[in-house]
Amino acid sequence: MTPQLMFFPVHHPARDGDPGHNGDMTLLELESGRRVLIDVHIDTAADDDSDAPNVAQMLRDRLKRDSQGRKYVDAFLLSHPDEDHCKGLDNHFHLGPPDTWSKEADKILIREIWSSPMVFRRASTKHVLCPDAKAFKREAKRRVKRFRESGNLVSGGDRIQILGEDESGKTDDLTAILVKVDEEFSQVDGSLDPSLKTRLLGPLPKASDESEEEALAKNRSSTILRFTLTSTGREDACLFLTGGDAEVAVWERLWQRHYWRAGWLRYDIILTPHHCSWRSLSYDSWSEKGEDAEVCSDARSALSQTRSGAEVLASSKPITDDDSDPPCVRAQREYEAIATEAGGLFRRIGDSKKPLRYEILWEGPRRVSERATAAGVTGGGAIGGQPLIHG
Amino acid sequence: MSPDSIRRAIRLIRTHLSVVGVGEPCQRPGSPITDVEIEIQVEMPLAWKARGTSPNGVKAKESALLRFSDDYPLYAPLIFLRPDFDRSLAHFLPGPPDARPQPCIYDGDPSELIQQLGQHGLTELINHLVAWLEKAALDRLIDPDQGWEPVRRDRLTDVVIADLDHLRSWVKKQQGCRLLFSGFLRLREPGRENVYGCLFGKKFAPRNPSAISALRDQTIDDALDQGTSLAIVVWPDEKRIAGSYMPETVTNLGELKVRADSYGCSRGLFKVLDWLSTTIVRSGLYGAFPIGIILLVRRPYKLIGSESSLEACPYIIEIDARKGLGQDDQASVRPAGHRHSISRQLLQRMSGFGDYTRTPWVQVGAGSLGSKIALHLARAGDAPSSVIDDDTLSPHNAARHAVLPLPEDPYLSWGGPKAFAVAKGIAGLGQATEHYTRSITSVTRDAGQIRDLIPENSWALVNSTASLAVREALSSISVEWRFPRVIETSLLSDGMLGIVTIEGPGRRPDTGGLISYAYDLMRRDHELSLLMFRDTTRRPNIGEGCSSHTMIMSDARISLFAASVSELIHSLRRRGLSENYGQVFLGQLHRDGISLQWRSHNVDPFIIVAAENSTSWKVHVSRRADDEINAELERWQNVETGGILLGRLSESARAIYVIDALGAPSDSTRSASHFLLGVLGVRAALEEYARSANHSLYCVGTWHSHLAPSAPSGTDHATGKTIAVARLLPSTLLVVTPQGYRALLAEGAACED
């Protein structure tokens, strides 16, 4: 099948007292037919509000059912356990042993979880996990326990890969399911999948320098991956870089680690970290320094290893010209500049109510244009869309 | 086009996400045309997009011209690309090389698309344009997996009609050329160019003056000429593969030369054309003759939807008999569209029926129902191999016969055999059907004659004669003659009821048994029995002092049933006849006169028992009768028991069909050595039974059991005689033994032996 990258429009603008939200949900459909989901954000508004894009249904429409009638993803990666990256997980995904999956609930089965080692950390008072993140952590722990109990003899629905080593050695006995930073792997759901190579760039190991560690500690848990997707015999038909909410110190450090092999950071498509946040590009506060805030050159370098025509995507609510962050209008300008230098475009995913979709051809990724639909033409427009006073 | 319509159209176009620019509408004063330039974002691989163009020159932002006529929205706007758009990218409508190219963006009529989708139609058209440009950028307008996309010839008015499979069968490895006789039509309309149609025949024309002398041009009326001309088919050497796409742009002989050269067809074509031009000038003929040309171009892979990689590129040249083609290469050449000639394959495709093994089948009866069935099947490319009917057409048949009476062919309305008329209609559908004007009943006793009429490997024989004599005659045909299974179709009760019976494997059950079964079904259904068992035949006046024994009903009503029956037969042709049982279909017209409901019944093969005292009579026992008898045997295991047999008999087929078995009356007596059939209530019960079936079913004898394997006893023979004396109809005494059935015929002649 033609591989695809799909970014779901999980964000909506502020309205009626709702401040709007950022959020991530990305689906990789591989040439092998396997599907890897990165983060999930299915708002209750999307469940209830007929006007919001029904991203749950959009996702389900893309998934196959297995021989037991279960919709499934081959792998699910939670980049980091913030609510805007895991909302709706418990509601829409089956968590627990696969044999407890119920037809009535008809939730999506996750064959393999890709998790950072954060599941081994103790609950922190500084960083309180949302219910979905807690559910994820429970499920990841269950799977690690299953692995420990049965060796590597687990099957789809129980599998897990840990992306990065735990600092306190809790992953030392997990070699078979552990991917170390800087490694590239091609395992999906227990099988070698030649249509995808995934390089683990972060979370970065604990820094020896104390001040550096302090800078890195915040949001260091975000998993940073560079995916290489194969299409019709071309191994690197598409390079996709995604880094959760990783902030400037992480990107700066990444550049310093990899500038001499910058190809590791190269991309056709990047999901800008932290929903187009200024804090991924600069140590300076946008709200305080405004236009005087300076871009961290190394972080920018890490984030601008574009291939020709690269597209830079923001998974954010609409970007406003004010001092809010994220998303930040200054970050948008910087990313637009990066895209322009590559001859590409900056896009906000939520600008359409449909998923932003790229098909990966031998010639490289190509955005799938949106067809005009009959509903768009014959829909009620204002009728039913807004209150209409009649005298 | 009203200003309102164009405003709305432009507003709609602006909303399209791929349309990034819309120019001001431009209407020349007094012109019915409004042009609107639009700019389209063409999604392509990101690196190409960064360069602003695909490697084959499609721009990331392409302009297109939408040309609205004043008929919009009745007609879709024409769509043109920029003049320098690469025309080798396939999917272009034919047009002169100096005009802006028109992409073929929709596989159908864009105006119909607009009508079909209403307000959404125009945006859907833009969707198609965007998709076309995106595919063009990727050079995927032709997908080798799907096949070679033939050069678009959609809007060409001239056509050539040819059986391409036949033409392709001539192609050898070396280049070649054939001259054929062809028919032509010339449609004339004042103020407009003539329109030509060339019908490629299959008969080769000699390359000598005699071919020219066969040319004819006849004026039919003010607008139509018809005649005989010549046609040329040319193909290149096998090494000349034309792998690049060229839209149709030829307008004159010089351009045709260049085009034919690129296909490797030039030498063969112009050798014939030069000869033709010279010879026709010398012939002394007047007028101009359209010459059809088909270049069979070798493509790198198979054409879409075809098993061949030879693409037909047709043209028509009108050659003036006094001037020839001239020397300046400026003679007009008209690219033409191709239409398949009527053939079995074309009709199969159009009917949506895939290929299946077409063993011959035979239609008996070419009257109103039979002619419709034969032609329905023929229109689906599955005509009967032969049609048999000894009747001739009369003017009153025009009311319902499928073949249209033609004023210029009175034989088709009066005097012509019905079988001939049907075969002639089928011939027009590109298939060959033998017609026989003999009565099938006259040949059923002669194996040799049957073999003459019915092909040995026939799949089935469809009897639509509505003749009881034919049914009887078909039933009487010896099983050893390997006669095909019979499907009988008939209409009853003023077309309120239709019956189809399909014989089982080895003709078991046969039509006689199936009809008996059908009578029993109707007897048991009050509504059906009311319909079935009333006499509705009337003798309509068909001329002074003449009448015809038929039912009065409309052509359309017969068609209601004929359509169902034809679909059924077609389905059976594809799926095959059952290898396990026969079938009865009963179709009933609802009181509303338009709804038709069919019910089907599977009928197990009858058990056939030869009468021991007859050389020809056989007793056919239905599964139901067998079950009823066995149920009685269960009740009376240690004594002989018996009862009465119900059904019908066929004198011609020498068959007694047993449909039901009644238990014995209460005054019967049973012992281990004999069974005495009583009389209490029997007469009344039999009368009631026969009456309920309007005497189509009746008592056909008795049955009784023997406890040990044994032949009919002396007592049985004596009882047989008694029955024979007292009954006018032959009857049977059926004996059930532990080893199966034995039968005696109780009939005068048999019992005297």
Tab-separated table of C-alpha atoms in Angstrom, chain B residues 292-633:
chain	number	residue	atom	x	y	z
B	292	GLY	CA	-12.034	4.587	-43.554
B	293	ILE	CA	-8.549	4.027	-42.153
B	294	ILE	CA	-7.560	2.209	-39.003
B	295	LEU	CA	-3.950	2.262	-37.869
B	296	LEU	CA	-3.401	-0.602	-35.447
B	297	VAL	CA	-0.697	0.963	-33.310
B	298	ARG	CA	1.518	-1.260	-31.188
B	299	ARG	CA	1.617	-0.019	-27.573
B	300	PRO	CA	4.100	-1.084	-24.909
B	301	TYR	CA	1.437	-2.880	-22.894
B	302	LYS	CA	-2.171	-3.939	-23.039
B	303	LEU	CA	-4.861	-1.341	-23.450
B	304	ILE	CA	-7.129	-0.659	-20.505
B	305	GLY	CA	-9.911	-3.243	-20.436
B	306	SER	CA	-8.418	-5.177	-23.331
B	307	GLU	CA	-6.259	-8.217	-23.832
B	308	SER	CA	-4.531	-6.549	-26.763
B	309	SER	CA	-1.795	-3.954	-26.959
B	310	LEU	CA	-2.889	-2.913	-30.458
B	311	GLU	CA	-4.645	0.434	-30.302
B	312	ALA	CA	-6.982	1.391	-33.126
B	313	CYS	CA	-6.446	4.931	-34.417
B	314	PRO	CA	-9.175	5.612	-36.990
B	315	TYR	CA	-9.399	8.327	-39.639
B	316	ILE	CA	-11.666	9.093	-42.556
B	317	ILE	CA	-10.502	10.683	-45.804
B	318	GLU	CA	-12.972	11.755	-48.433
B	319	ILE	CA	-11.367	11.106	-51.760
B	320	ASP	CA	-12.632	12.928	-54.855
B	321	ALA	CA	-12.984	10.414	-57.691
B	322	ARG	CA	-11.941	12.976	-60.318
B	323	LYS	CA	-9.038	14.610	-58.496
B	324	GLY	CA	-7.718	11.904	-56.207
B	325	LEU	CA	-5.867	13.025	-53.089
B	326	GLY	CA	-3.781	15.728	-54.823
B	327	GLN	CA	-0.066	16.254	-54.463
B	328	ASP	CA	0.187	18.869	-51.721
B	329	ASP	CA	-0.700	16.747	-48.691
B	330	GLN	CA	-3.404	19.266	-47.862
B	331	ALA	CA	-6.342	16.886	-48.398
B	332	SER	CA	-8.550	16.938	-45.307
B	333	VAL	CA	-8.197	14.025	-42.900
B	334	ARG	CA	-10.826	13.551	-40.244
B	335	PRO	CA	-9.867	11.720	-37.048
B	336	ALA	CA	-12.734	9.456	-36.124
B	337	GLY	CA	-13.996	7.702	-33.055
B	338	HIS	CA	-14.280	3.957	-32.979
B	339	ARG	CA	-17.377	1.970	-32.161
B	340	HIS	CA	-17.430	-1.768	-31.856
B	341	SER	CA	-19.563	-3.451	-34.425
B	342	ILE	CA	-22.455	-5.424	-33.031
B	343	SER	CA	-21.020	-8.696	-31.863
B	344	ARG	CA	-21.635	-11.334	-29.269
B	345	GLN	CA	-18.736	-9.959	-27.201
B	346	LEU	CA	-20.015	-6.364	-27.306
B	347	LEU	CA	-23.503	-7.441	-26.244
B	348	GLN	CA	-22.081	-9.554	-23.431
B	349	ARG	CA	-20.090	-6.609	-22.155
B	350	MET	CA	-23.032	-4.242	-22.374
B	351	SER	CA	-25.265	-6.692	-20.548
B	352	GLY	CA	-22.766	-6.976	-17.742
B	353	PHE	CA	-22.419	-10.706	-18.108
B	354	GLY	CA	-18.895	-12.013	-17.927
B	355	ASP	CA	-17.615	-14.735	-20.113
B	356	TYR	CA	-18.973	-18.215	-19.505
B	357	THR	CA	-18.988	-21.403	-21.474
B	358	ARG	CA	-21.589	-21.040	-24.125
B	359	THR	CA	-22.812	-24.479	-25.034
B	360	PRO	CA	-25.577	-24.358	-27.621
B	361	TRP	CA	-29.165	-24.105	-26.524
B	362	VAL	CA	-32.343	-24.500	-28.491
B	363	GLN	CA	-35.473	-22.376	-28.550
B	364	VAL	CA	-38.625	-24.234	-29.487
B	365	GLY	CA	-41.499	-21.886	-30.201
B	366	ALA	CA	-40.885	-18.498	-31.812
B	367	GLY	CA	-44.213	-16.944	-30.882
B	368	SER	CA	-44.700	-13.959	-28.659
B	369	LEU	CA	-43.076	-15.435	-25.532
B	370	GLY	CA	-40.419	-17.518	-27.299
B	371	SER	CA	-39.330	-14.678	-29.596
B	372	LYS	CA	-38.908	-12.379	-26.614
B	373	ILE	CA	-36.854	-14.903	-24.662
B	374	ALA	CA	-34.657	-15.693	-27.678
B	375	LEU	CA	-34.023	-12.014	-28.372
B	376	HIS	CA	-33.442	-11.097	-24.710
B	377	LEU	CA	-30.765	-13.762	-24.568
B	378	ALA	CA	-29.394	-12.764	-27.966
B	379	ARG	CA	-29.121	-9.129	-26.836
B	380	ALA	CA	-26.984	-10.414	-23.984
B	381	GLY	CA	-24.762	-12.187	-26.508
B	382	ASP	CA	-26.173	-15.623	-25.825
B	383	ALA	CA	-28.530	-16.336	-28.700
B	384	PRO	CA	-29.957	-19.828	-29.140
B	385	SER	CA	-28.085	-21.958	-31.631
B	386	SER	CA	-31.364	-22.891	-33.262
B	387	VAL	CA	-34.973	-21.788	-33.253
B	388	ILE	CA	-37.684	-24.274	-34.117
B	389	ASP	CA	-41.254	-23.329	-35.010
B	390	ASP	CA	-43.452	-24.436	-37.864
B	391	ASP	CA	-45.824	-21.479	-37.666
B	392	THR	CA	-45.773	-18.410	-39.890
B	393	LEU	CA	-46.276	-14.768	-39.030
B	394	SER	CA	-49.674	-13.202	-39.422
B	395	PRO	CA	-50.454	-9.504	-39.176
B	396	HIS	CA	-52.061	-9.993	-35.749
B	397	ASN	CA	-48.699	-11.249	-34.438
B	398	ALA	CA	-47.465	-7.686	-34.721
B	399	ALA	CA	-49.305	-7.031	-31.447
B	400	ARG	CA	-46.900	-9.139	-29.449
B	401	HIS	CA	-44.099	-10.708	-31.454
B	402	ALA	CA	-40.613	-9.463	-30.602
B	403	VAL	CA	-39.514	-9.023	-34.202
B	404	LEU	CA	-40.559	-5.674	-35.622
B	405	PRO	CA	-42.469	-5.783	-38.882
B	406	LEU	CA	-40.587	-3.623	-41.378
B	407	PRO	CA	-42.541	-1.841	-44.111
B	408	GLU	CA	-39.859	-2.669	-46.658
B	409	ASP	CA	-39.856	-6.326	-45.660
B	410	PRO	CA	-43.483	-7.565	-45.662
B	411	TYR	CA	-42.201	-11.089	-45.116
B	412	LEU	CA	-41.616	-10.072	-41.496
B	413	SER	CA	-45.248	-9.161	-40.987
B	414	TRP	CA	-47.002	-11.666	-43.166
B	415	GLY	CA	-46.202	-15.103	-44.419
B	416	GLY	CA	-42.652	-15.440	-43.151
B	417	PRO	CA	-41.886	-18.295	-40.773
B	418	LYS	CA	-41.670	-17.124	-37.170
B	419	ALA	CA	-38.435	-19.063	-36.715
B	420	PHE	CA	-36.917	-17.246	-39.716
B	421	ALA	CA	-37.984	-13.855	-38.353
B	422	VAL	CA	-36.322	-14.541	-35.009
B	423	ALA	CA	-33.159	-15.890	-36.636
B	424	LYS	CA	-33.010	-12.800	-38.842
B	425	GLY	CA	-33.326	-10.528	-35.804
B	426	ILE	CA	-30.566	-12.481	-34.100
B	427	ALA	CA	-28.358	-12.170	-37.198
B	428	GLY	CA	-28.694	-8.391	-36.798
B	429	LEU	CA	-27.316	-8.891	-33.310
B	430	GLY	CA	-24.116	-10.343	-34.721
B	431	GLN	CA	-24.910	-13.980	-33.993
B	432	ALA	CA	-25.833	-16.958	-36.093
B	433	THR	CA	-28.917	-18.983	-35.314
B	434	GLU	CA	-30.259	-21.845	-37.407
B	435	HIS	CA	-33.988	-21.736	-37.994
B	436	TYR	CA	-36.163	-24.763	-38.583
B	437	THR	CA	-39.712	-24.528	-39.763
B	438	ARG	CA	-40.597	-28.074	-38.886
B	439	SER	CA	-42.887	-29.075	-36.065
B	440	ILE	CA	-40.895	-30.514	-33.202
B	441	THR	CA	-43.691	-32.998	-32.600
B	442	SER	CA	-43.141	-34.487	-36.030
B	443	VAL	CA	-39.556	-35.450	-35.340
B	444	THR	CA	-39.558	-36.679	-31.767
B	445	ARG	CA	-39.837	-40.310	-32.742
B	446	ASP	CA	-36.859	-40.145	-35.102
B	447	ALA	CA	-33.432	-39.979	-33.487
B	448	GLY	CA	-31.799	-38.965	-36.759
B	449	GLN	CA	-34.099	-36.005	-37.265
B	450	ILE	CA	-33.688	-34.929	-33.674
B	451	ARG	CA	-29.924	-34.918	-34.118
B	452	ASP	CA	-30.379	-32.710	-37.171
B	453	LEU	CA	-32.307	-30.138	-35.152
B	454	ILE	CA	-30.746	-30.342	-31.716
B	455	PRO	CA	-26.934	-30.077	-31.407
B	456	GLU	CA	-25.588	-33.069	-29.537
B	457	ASN	CA	-23.969	-31.098	-26.718
B	458	SER	CA	-26.955	-28.811	-26.213
B	459	TRP	CA	-27.228	-27.295	-22.768
B	460	ALA	CA	-31.025	-27.272	-22.751
B	461	LEU	CA	-34.083	-26.909	-24.902
B	462	VAL	CA	-36.459	-24.076	-24.031
B	463	ASN	CA	-40.023	-24.864	-24.965
B	464	SER	CA	-42.202	-21.769	-25.192
B	465	THR	CA	-44.791	-23.168	-27.551
B	466	ALA	CA	-47.654	-23.263	-25.041
B	467	SER	CA	-48.521	-26.489	-26.823
B	468	LEU	CA	-49.536	-29.493	-24.779
B	469	ALA	CA	-48.775	-31.646	-27.803
B	470	VAL	CA	-45.192	-30.380	-27.884
B	471	ARG	CA	-44.838	-30.991	-24.166
B	472	GLU	CA	-46.108	-34.513	-24.572
B	473	ALA	CA	-43.892	-35.098	-27.585
B	474	LEU	CA	-40.811	-33.861	-25.752
B	475	SER	CA	-41.660	-36.005	-22.749
B	476	SER	CA	-41.940	-39.022	-24.992
B	477	ILE	CA	-38.400	-38.785	-26.346
B	478	SER	CA	-36.378	-41.795	-25.344
B	479	VAL	CA	-33.933	-41.196	-22.503
B	480	GLU	CA	-31.294	-43.175	-24.387
B	481	TRP	CA	-31.138	-40.475	-27.072
B	482	ARG	CA	-29.328	-38.153	-24.667
B	483	PHE	CA	-31.839	-35.420	-25.284
B	484	PRO	CA	-31.042	-32.142	-23.480
B	485	ARG	CA	-32.949	-31.104	-20.409
B	486	VAL	CA	-36.156	-29.242	-21.209
B	487	ILE	CA	-37.056	-25.863	-19.747
B	488	GLU	CA	-40.726	-25.190	-20.347
B	489	THR	CA	-42.118	-21.691	-20.093
B	490	SER	CA	-45.772	-20.804	-20.368
B	491	LEU	CA	-48.271	-18.122	-19.507
B	492	LEU	CA	-51.693	-18.879	-18.187
B	493	SER	CA	-54.863	-17.178	-17.171
B	494	ASP	CA	-54.672	-14.034	-19.316
B	495	GLY	CA	-51.092	-13.520	-18.323
B	496	MET	CA	-51.859	-13.536	-14.612
B	497	LEU	CA	-49.728	-16.612	-14.096
B	498	GLY	CA	-46.444	-17.874	-15.490
B	499	ILE	CA	-44.882	-21.301	-15.071
B	500	VAL	CA	-41.311	-22.335	-15.701
B	501	THR	CA	-40.286	-25.931	-15.223
B	502	ILE	CA	-36.678	-27.047	-15.405
B	503	GLU	CA	-35.972	-30.730	-15.759
B	504	GLY	CA	-33.560	-32.357	-13.339
B	505	PRO	CA	-30.315	-34.186	-14.160
B	506	GLY	CA	-30.841	-36.964	-16.706
B	507	ARG	CA	-34.292	-35.425	-17.322
B	508	ARG	CA	-35.433	-36.611	-13.888
B	509	PRO	CA	-37.886	-35.241	-13.001
B	510	ASP	CA	-39.090	-34.623	-16.529
B	511	THR	CA	-41.468	-31.896	-17.650
B	512	GLY	CA	-44.508	-34.153	-17.241
B	513	GLY	CA	-43.612	-34.792	-13.622
B	514	LEU	CA	-42.799	-31.141	-12.962
B	515	ILE	CA	-46.063	-29.941	-14.471
B	516	SER	CA	-47.955	-32.482	-12.353
B	517	TYR	CA	-46.077	-31.132	-9.355
B	518	ALA	CA	-46.999	-27.573	-10.357
B	519	TYR	CA	-50.683	-28.506	-10.670
B	520	ASP	CA	-50.542	-29.915	-7.181
B	521	LEU	CA	-48.952	-26.696	-5.872
B	522	MET	CA	-51.734	-24.672	-7.446
B	523	ARG	CA	-54.392	-27.059	-6.207
B	524	ARG	CA	-53.183	-26.431	-2.684
B	525	ASP	CA	-53.241	-22.638	-3.058
B	526	HIS	CA	-56.749	-21.262	-3.282
B	527	GLU	CA	-55.824	-18.064	-5.123
B	528	LEU	CA	-53.583	-19.857	-7.590
B	529	SER	CA	-56.148	-22.555	-8.200
B	530	LEU	CA	-58.794	-19.964	-9.040
B	531	LEU	CA	-56.428	-18.427	-11.575
B	532	MET	CA	-55.097	-21.638	-12.969
B	533	PHE	CA	-58.150	-23.670	-13.405
B	534	ARG	CA	-60.380	-21.229	-15.240
B	535	ASP	CA	-60.509	-21.301	-18.983
B	536	THR	CA	-59.329	-17.991	-20.317
B	537	THR	CA	-58.512	-18.899	-23.851
B	538	ARG	CA	-60.550	-16.975	-26.297
B	539	ARG	CA	-60.689	-17.064	-30.005
B	540	PRO	CA	-60.078	-13.507	-31.093
B	541	ASN	CA	-61.113	-12.506	-34.548
B	542	ILE	CA	-57.993	-12.155	-36.629
B	543	GLY	CA	-59.661	-11.771	-39.994
B	544	GLU	CA	-62.933	-12.343	-41.740
B	545	GLY	CA	-64.102	-15.776	-40.661
B	546	CYS	CA	-60.809	-16.572	-38.928
B	547	SER	CA	-59.927	-16.851	-35.296
B	548	SER	CA	-56.932	-17.930	-33.282
B	549	HIS	CA	-56.752	-20.022	-30.148
B	550	THR	CA	-54.810	-17.714	-27.900
B	551	MET	CA	-55.007	-15.500	-24.844
B	552	ILE	CA	-55.737	-11.826	-25.064
B	553	MET	CA	-53.137	-9.727	-23.328
B	554	SER	CA	-50.804	-6.894	-24.107
B	555	ASP	CA	-47.286	-7.150	-25.441
B	556	ALA	CA	-46.073	-5.450	-22.285
B	557	ARG	CA	-47.645	-8.064	-20.050
B	558	ILE	CA	-45.935	-10.859	-21.935
B	559	SER	CA	-42.721	-8.877	-21.638
B	560	LEU	CA	-43.137	-8.742	-17.860
B	561	PHE	CA	-42.935	-12.525	-17.768
B	562	ALA	CA	-40.503	-12.862	-20.665
B	563	ALA	CA	-38.039	-10.570	-18.906
B	564	SER	CA	-38.154	-12.640	-15.711
B	565	VAL	CA	-37.846	-15.914	-17.557
B	566	SER	CA	-34.929	-14.578	-19.635
B	567	GLU	CA	-33.121	-13.421	-16.506
B	568	LEU	CA	-33.712	-16.843	-14.989
B	569	ILE	CA	-32.363	-18.638	-18.044
B	570	HIS	CA	-29.394	-16.300	-18.180
B	571	SER	CA	-28.653	-16.947	-14.554
B	572	LEU	CA	-28.862	-20.698	-15.165
B	573	ARG	CA	-26.574	-20.352	-18.189
B	574	ARG	CA	-23.944	-18.817	-15.937
B	575	ARG	CA	-24.455	-20.939	-12.834
B	576	GLY	CA	-25.386	-24.178	-14.539
B	577	LEU	CA	-28.453	-26.326	-14.078
B	578	SER	CA	-28.888	-28.118	-10.798
B	579	GLU	CA	-27.165	-31.457	-10.558
B	580	ASN	CA	-29.561	-32.577	-7.855
B	581	TYR	CA	-33.122	-31.689	-8.685
B	582	GLY	CA	-35.612	-30.163	-11.096
B	583	GLN	CA	-37.305	-26.851	-10.456
B	584	VAL	CA	-40.716	-25.270	-10.731
B	585	PHE	CA	-41.120	-21.486	-10.798
B	586	LEU	CA	-44.553	-19.970	-10.419
B	587	GLY	CA	-44.926	-16.305	-11.249
B	588	GLN	CA	-48.064	-14.485	-10.248
B	589	LEU	CA	-49.083	-11.051	-11.382
B	590	HIS	CA	-50.424	-8.946	-8.558
B	591	ARG	CA	-53.900	-7.498	-8.831
B	592	ASP	CA	-52.290	-4.117	-9.454
B	593	GLY	CA	-51.327	-5.500	-12.846
B	594	ILE	CA	-47.690	-4.473	-12.599
B	595	SER	CA	-46.058	-6.374	-9.741
B	596	LEU	CA	-44.836	-9.839	-10.444
B	597	GLN	CA	-43.903	-12.324	-7.751
B	598	TRP	CA	-42.061	-15.547	-8.418
B	599	ARG	CA	-41.799	-18.505	-6.101
B	600	SER	CA	-39.436	-21.368	-6.733
B	601	HIS	CA	-39.665	-25.006	-5.706
B	602	ASN	CA	-36.967	-27.620	-5.949
B	603	VAL	CA	-38.330	-30.990	-7.005
B	604	ASP	CA	-36.385	-34.156	-6.275
B	605	PRO	CA	-36.013	-36.700	-9.055
B	606	PHE	CA	-38.998	-39.062	-9.271
B	607	ILE	CA	-38.467	-42.764	-8.688
B	608	ILE	CA	-39.110	-44.484	-12.010
B	609	VAL	CA	-40.575	-47.984	-11.997
B	610	ALA	CA	-41.153	-49.864	-15.237
B	611	ALA	CA	-44.500	-51.622	-15.419
B	612	GLU	CA	-43.765	-55.336	-15.491
B	613	ASN	CA	-46.585	-56.171	-17.819
B	614	SER	CA	-45.818	-53.466	-20.375
B	615	THR	CA	-42.890	-52.730	-22.644
B	616	SER	CA	-43.252	-48.981	-22.506
B	617	TRP	CA	-45.233	-47.677	-19.534
B	618	LYS	CA	-43.409	-46.372	-16.537
B	619	VAL	CA	-44.576	-45.157	-13.163
B	620	HIS	CA	-42.879	-41.979	-11.874
B	621	VAL	CA	-43.200	-41.686	-8.100
B	622	SER	CA	-42.648	-38.271	-6.538
B	623	ARG	CA	-40.714	-37.818	-3.313
B	624	ARG	CA	-43.876	-36.720	-1.536
B	625	ALA	CA	-45.822	-39.821	-2.590
B	626	ASP	CA	-42.838	-41.960	-1.596
B	627	ASP	CA	-42.712	-40.278	1.826
B	628	GLU	CA	-46.435	-40.768	2.336
B	629	ILE	CA	-46.179	-44.442	1.422
B	630	ASN	CA	-43.228	-44.925	3.762
B	631	ALA	CA	-45.094	-43.244	6.586
B	632	GLU	CA	-47.942	-45.716	6.102
B	633	LEU	CA	-45.473	-48.621	6.081
